[in-house]
Coordinates of C-alpha atoms in Angstrom, one line a residue:
Chain A
M1 CA 60.0 123.6 99.0
Q2 CA 62.3 122.1 96.3
K3 CA 64.7 121.3 99.2
S4 CA 62.1 119.0 101.1
V5 CA 61.5 117.7 98.2
V6 CA 65.1 116.2 98.0
I7 CA 65.0 115.6 101.6
L8 CA 61.9 113.6 101.4
A9 CA 63.2 111.5 98.3
A10 CA 66.7 110.7 100.1
V11 CA 64.9 109.8 103.5
S12 CA 62.7 107.2 101.2
I13 CA 65.9 105.2 100.1
A14 CA 67.8 105.6 103.3
G15 CA 68.5 101.7 104.6
A16 CA 68.4 100.2 100.9
A17 CA 71.0 100.3 98.4
L18 CA 71.2 103.6 96.8
A19 CA 69.3 103.1 93.2
E20 CA 70.2 105.0 90.5
G21 CA 68.0 108.0 89.8
A22 CA 66.4 107.4 92.9
L23 CA 66.9 111.1 93.8
T24 CA 64.3 113.7 92.7
L25 CA 66.8 116.5 91.6
P26 CA 65.8 120.2 92.6
E27 CA 65.0 123.0 90.0
E28 CA 68.1 124.7 89.0
G29 CA 68.3 127.9 90.7
S30 CA 65.5 127.0 93.6
I31 CA 68.5 126.4 96.1
S32 CA 69.8 129.7 97.8
R33 CA 73.4 130.4 97.4
A34 CA 73.9 130.1 101.2
D35 CA 72.2 126.6 101.3
G36 CA 74.6 125.8 98.2
Q37 CA 77.5 127.0 99.9
A38 CA 76.5 124.8 103.3
A39 CA 76.1 121.9 101.0
F40 CA 79.8 122.4 99.8
E41 CA 81.1 122.8 103.1
R42 CA 79.7 118.9 103.9
I43 CA 80.9 117.6 100.2
Y44 CA 84.3 119.1 101.1
E45 CA 84.3 117.3 104.4
V46 CA 83.6 113.9 102.7
V47 CA 86.0 114.4 100.0
I48 CA 89.0 115.3 102.3
H49 CA 88.2 112.2 104.6
P50 CA 90.7 109.5 104.1
R51 CA 88.3 107.3 102.8
C52 CA 88.0 109.3 100.2
A53 CA 91.2 111.7 99.6
N54 CA 93.5 108.6 100.1
C55 CA 93.1 107.4 96.4
H56 CA 92.7 110.9 95.1
V57 CA 96.0 111.9 95.0
G58 CA 98.6 113.7 92.6
E59 CA 101.1 112.9 89.8
D60 CA 103.3 111.0 92.1
N61 CA 100.4 108.3 92.1
I62 CA 101.4 107.4 95.6
P63 CA 98.2 106.4 97.2
M64 CA 98.5 107.5 100.9
W65 CA 97.7 106.1 104.4
S66 CA 96.2 108.7 106.7
G67 CA 93.3 108.7 109.2
P68 CA 92.5 107.9 113.0
S69 CA 94.5 104.9 112.9
Y70 CA 97.4 106.1 111.1
G71 CA 98.7 108.8 113.4
E72 CA 100.7 111.3 110.8
A73 CA 99.7 110.8 107.2
R74 CA 102.4 108.6 105.2
P75 CA 102.6 106.9 101.8
H76 CA 101.1 103.6 101.4
G77 CA 103.2 100.9 102.7
M78 CA 105.3 98.4 100.8
H79 CA 106.7 101.2 98.4
I80 CA 103.3 100.7 96.2
N81 CA 103.1 103.2 93.4
A82 CA 100.2 103.0 91.3
G83 CA 102.0 104.2 88.2
E84 CA 100.4 106.7 85.3
S85 CA 98.1 103.8 84.8
R86 CA 96.8 104.5 88.1
I87 CA 95.9 100.7 88.6
G88 CA 99.3 99.9 89.2
A89 CA 100.4 98.1 85.8
E90 CA 103.8 99.6 85.8
F91 CA 104.3 98.0 89.4
L92 CA 102.5 96.0 91.3
P93 CA 98.6 96.0 90.4
C94 CA 96.4 97.3 93.0
Q95 CA 94.3 94.2 92.6
T96 CA 97.2 92.1 93.9
C97 CA 96.1 92.7 97.3
H98 CA 92.4 94.8 96.9
V99 CA 90.3 91.9 95.9
T100 CA 87.2 93.2 93.6
S101 CA 84.0 92.0 96.0
D102 CA 80.8 93.1 96.9
D103 CA 81.6 92.0 100.4
F104 CA 83.3 94.8 102.1
D105 CA 84.0 93.2 105.4
T106 CA 87.6 92.9 105.6
A107 CA 89.9 92.6 109.0
P108 CA 91.4 95.6 110.4
H109 CA 94.6 96.0 108.6
A110 CA 93.8 93.4 105.7
A111 CA 93.8 95.4 102.3
P112 CA 90.4 96.9 101.8
R113 CA 87.9 95.8 98.9
F114 CA 84.9 96.9 97.0
G115 CA 82.9 95.9 94.0
I116 CA 84.8 97.3 91.2
A117 CA 88.6 97.1 90.3
W118 CA 90.5 99.1 92.8
Q119 CA 92.4 101.8 91.6
L120 CA 93.4 105.7 92.1
A121 CA 91.0 108.2 91.3
P122 CA 92.4 109.9 87.6
V123 CA 95.1 112.6 88.2
E124 CA 92.9 115.5 87.7
F125 CA 90.9 114.8 90.6
E126 CA 93.4 115.5 92.7
W127 CA 92.1 116.2 96.4
F128 CA 94.6 114.9 99.0
G129 CA 95.9 118.3 100.9
K130 CA 94.2 120.5 98.5
S131 CA 92.1 123.5 99.9
R132 CA 88.4 124.2 99.7
A133 CA 88.5 126.6 97.1
E134 CA 90.9 124.2 94.7
I135 CA 88.5 121.3 95.1
C136 CA 85.5 123.4 94.5
A137 CA 87.0 124.4 91.4
Q138 CA 87.8 121.0 90.1
L139 CA 84.5 119.4 90.9
K140 CA 82.8 122.2 88.8
D141 CA 85.3 122.2 86.1
P142 CA 84.2 119.9 83.4
E143 CA 88.1 119.5 82.2
R144 CA 88.9 118.0 85.3
N145 CA 85.7 116.3 86.8
G146 CA 85.2 113.9 83.8
G147 CA 82.8 116.3 81.6
R148 CA 80.2 116.5 83.9
D149 CA 77.5 119.0 85.0
W150 CA 76.2 119.1 88.5
R151 CA 73.3 116.5 87.5
E152 CA 75.8 114.2 85.9
L153 CA 77.9 114.6 89.2
V154 CA 74.7 113.2 91.2
E155 CA 74.3 110.5 88.4
H156 CA 77.9 109.3 89.0
L157 CA 77.5 108.9 92.9
E158 CA 74.7 107.1 92.0
H159 CA 75.9 104.9 89.4
D160 CA 79.4 104.0 91.2
A161 CA 77.5 103.2 94.3
S162 CA 75.0 101.1 92.4
L163 CA 78.3 99.0 91.6
N164 CA 79.4 98.7 95.0
G165 CA 82.3 100.8 93.6
P166 CA 84.6 103.5 96.4
V167 CA 81.5 105.9 96.7
A168 CA 79.5 102.9 98.5
W169 CA 82.4 101.6 100.3
G170 CA 83.3 105.1 101.8
W171 CA 80.6 104.6 104.1
S172 CA 80.8 100.9 105.1
P173 CA 84.5 100.5 104.8
G174 CA 85.0 97.4 106.9
G175 CA 87.8 96.7 109.1
D176 CA 88.1 99.6 112.0
R177 CA 88.4 101.9 109.6
E178 CA 86.4 105.4 109.8
P179 CA 83.5 105.9 107.5
A180 CA 83.3 109.5 105.9
P181 CA 81.0 111.6 107.4
R182 CA 77.2 111.5 107.6
T183 CA 75.8 109.1 104.9
L184 CA 76.3 108.1 101.4
E185 CA 72.1 109.4 100.8
E186 CA 73.2 112.9 102.4
H187 CA 76.0 113.3 100.0
V188 CA 74.1 112.6 96.8
E189 CA 71.8 115.1 98.0
D190 CA 74.2 117.4 99.1
M191 CA 75.9 117.4 95.4
A192 CA 72.5 118.0 94.0
L193 CA 71.7 121.2 96.5
W194 CA 75.2 122.5 95.6
G195 CA 74.5 122.1 91.8
A196 CA 71.1 123.8 91.8
A197 CA 72.2 126.7 93.7
G198 CA 74.9 127.2 90.9
Q199 CA 77.7 125.3 92.3
P200 CA 78.9 128.2 94.6
C201 CA 82.6 128.1 95.7
P202 CA 84.0 129.4 98.8
A203 CA 86.5 132.3 98.4
E204 CA 89.1 130.5 100.0
Chain B
M1 CA 82.0 75.2 93.9
K2 CA 84.8 74.3 91.1
L3 CA 88.0 76.1 90.4
T4 CA 90.9 75.2 88.4
V5 CA 94.5 75.1 89.6
N6 CA 97.7 74.3 88.0
G7 CA 95.7 73.0 84.8
T8 CA 93.5 70.8 87.2
E9 CA 89.9 71.2 88.0
H10 CA 88.7 70.7 91.4
E11 CA 85.4 70.4 93.2
V12 CA 85.3 71.9 96.6
D13 CA 82.7 72.1 99.3
V14 CA 83.4 75.1 101.3
E15 CA 81.9 78.4 102.4
P16 CA 82.2 81.2 99.9
E17 CA 83.8 83.3 102.6
M18 CA 86.6 80.9 102.6
P19 CA 90.5 82.5 101.8
L20 CA 91.9 80.7 98.7
L21 CA 94.7 79.8 100.5
W22 CA 92.7 77.7 103.0
V23 CA 90.9 76.0 100.0
L24 CA 94.6 75.3 98.5
R25 CA 96.3 74.3 101.7
D26 CA 93.7 72.3 103.8
E27 CA 90.8 71.2 101.1
L28 CA 93.5 70.5 98.0
D29 CA 96.9 69.4 99.9
I30 CA 98.9 72.0 97.5
K31 CA 101.2 73.4 100.3
G32 CA 103.6 75.3 98.0
P33 CA 101.8 79.0 99.2
K34 CA 102.6 79.5 103.0
Y35 CA 100.6 81.4 105.4
G36 CA 102.5 84.3 106.7
C37 CA 100.2 87.0 108.0
G38 CA 96.7 86.2 106.5
I39 CA 96.1 90.1 105.6
A40 CA 98.2 90.7 102.5
Q41 CA 100.9 92.5 104.4
C42 CA 103.8 89.8 103.8
G43 CA 103.1 88.0 100.3
A44 CA 104.1 84.6 101.5
C45 CA 100.9 83.3 100.1
T46 CA 101.1 84.8 96.8
V47 CA 99.8 82.8 93.7
H48 CA 98.8 83.5 90.3
V49 CA 95.1 84.2 89.2
D50 CA 95.2 84.3 85.4
G51 CA 98.8 85.2 85.7
M52 CA 98.3 88.2 88.0
A53 CA 99.9 87.8 91.5
V54 CA 97.7 87.7 94.2
R55 CA 97.6 87.1 98.2
S56 CA 95.8 84.0 98.3
C57 CA 95.1 84.6 102.1
Q58 CA 92.4 87.2 101.7
L59 CA 91.0 86.4 98.3
P60 CA 87.4 85.1 99.5
V61 CA 87.2 81.7 97.1
G62 CA 83.8 82.9 95.9
D63 CA 85.5 86.0 94.6
L64 CA 87.8 84.0 92.6
E65 CA 87.7 84.7 88.7
G66 CA 90.3 82.8 86.9
E67 CA 92.5 80.0 87.1
V68 CA 94.9 79.5 89.7
T69 CA 98.4 78.9 89.4
T70 CA 100.8 77.7 92.5
I71 CA 104.6 77.3 92.8
E72 CA 103.7 73.7 92.0
G73 CA 102.3 74.5 88.7
L74 CA 104.9 77.2 87.6
G75 CA 107.8 74.8 86.8
T76 CA 108.8 71.3 87.2
P77 CA 111.9 69.8 88.7
E78 CA 112.6 68.7 85.2
S79 CA 111.8 72.0 83.7
L80 CA 112.0 74.7 85.9
H81 CA 110.9 77.9 85.6
A82 CA 113.5 80.7 84.5
V83 CA 113.1 82.4 88.2
Q84 CA 113.1 79.0 89.7
A85 CA 116.4 78.1 87.9
A86 CA 117.9 81.3 88.8
W87 CA 116.8 81.2 92.7
V88 CA 118.8 77.6 92.7
A89 CA 121.8 79.6 91.0
H90 CA 122.1 82.0 93.2
Q91 CA 121.3 80.2 96.2
V92 CA 118.5 82.6 97.1
A93 CA 116.3 80.9 99.8
Q94 CA 118.0 81.0 103.4
C95 CA 115.0 79.7 105.7
G96 CA 112.9 79.5 102.4
Y97 CA 109.4 80.0 104.0
C98 CA 108.7 83.4 102.2
Q99 CA 110.6 82.1 98.9
S100 CA 107.3 80.5 97.4
G101 CA 105.7 83.8 97.2
Q102 CA 108.7 85.7 96.4
I103 CA 109.2 83.5 93.1
M104 CA 105.4 83.7 92.3
Q105 CA 106.0 87.5 92.4
A106 CA 109.1 87.7 90.7
A107 CA 107.6 85.6 87.7
A108 CA 104.5 87.9 87.7
L109 CA 106.8 91.0 87.6
L110 CA 109.0 89.6 84.7
D111 CA 105.8 88.8 82.8
L112 CA 104.6 92.4 83.0
N113 CA 108.3 93.8 82.7
P114 CA 110.6 91.7 80.8
A115 CA 113.7 94.1 81.9
P116 CA 113.2 95.9 85.3
S117 CA 115.6 98.0 86.8
D118 CA 116.6 97.8 90.4
E119 CA 114.4 100.2 91.4
E120 CA 111.4 98.7 89.5
I121 CA 112.2 95.3 90.8
D122 CA 112.1 97.1 94.8
A123 CA 108.9 98.7 93.8
V124 CA 107.2 95.5 92.8
M125 CA 109.0 93.1 95.3
S126 CA 108.2 95.2 98.5
G127 CA 105.0 93.6 99.1
N128 CA 106.8 90.5 99.8
L129 CA 108.7 90.6 103.3
C130 CA 111.8 88.2 103.6
R131 CA 113.0 88.2 107.5
C132 CA 116.1 86.4 106.3
G133 CA 117.0 89.5 104.4
T134 CA 117.9 87.9 101.1
Y135 CA 116.9 91.1 99.0
P136 CA 120.2 91.5 97.6
R137 CA 120.0 87.8 95.8
I138 CA 116.4 88.1 95.3
R139 CA 117.2 91.1 93.3
A140 CA 120.0 89.4 91.4
A141 CA 118.3 86.4 90.3
I142 CA 115.6 88.3 89.1
H143 CA 117.8 90.1 86.5
D144 CA 119.4 86.8 85.8
A145 CA 116.3 85.2 85.2
A146 CA 115.1 88.4 82.9
Q147 CA 118.3 87.9 81.0
K148 CA 117.6 84.1 80.4
L149 CA 114.2 85.0 79.6
S150 CA 114.8 87.3 76.8
E151 CA 117.3 85.1 75.3
A152 CA 115.0 82.4 75.2

């Protein structure tokens, strides 16, 4: 029952910009563990996708280039290192090439852009090359997810998308880049389903 | 729309999608910034926006926020910027096409890091390609300019 409410809410906003608080959150415990695990599997497919994981890298602070157009994954060209600042302040600022713009439509191979300042995700949010179990443990750990419970994770996605940030860009990346799987609305809904199921994690 | 370049305000009648480089070269006749690739892969078009190096070839002018400085506004023939003076002293340029972008990137580098190491110079300058391969002279000139700026 609750799941259908969530889906209806998500469908009602599909096609328009995702509004903050647009999703009616399910009651905690109303989603089965199996449905929560299935939702996490879809979340995992999104966060390890190149549109998301390429800038969720570890403490070497080097963004990655990976995805269908690259063949093998490789470090970002041009010797790029975003530094501990994660915005390139120590070397070349990300914004030297990555423009802040609400217009995601860039040419293939041009520097992609979105509506907030381009930067790496905080180092605690490392996803690139990480396993299901590792990413699941990170996503539900407030020490490593920006201090968020599951409802705040949903709010975070909606808020970033409302700013035309990377969460919105991941599904409309411009150029000939492959978008993240499924839709932004389904991803937000999956975060809610996983949360309401108690954020179950796979054994591995 | 209005934009300020090298301290002068200009009014231009262009589409907001037009890259800043087109506005500079074709509308304002400021030809120092060069067209190389059009997709931020080579650095020939580098200018400053509020002091930060930016690839003007793929910055839609409608998204421009801040004052633009091109190589024409970095120094003057009578009073060269330390990076320009070092470029002359080390005779860095060969064909010269990329050098406007190289100099603007180097000036922005020294603004953020007054005494860069070889490794830091390489990290910052690797987005600016030079097909003549003047990289050793670029490195030497940047060290020289850093020294001169520290004495100023």
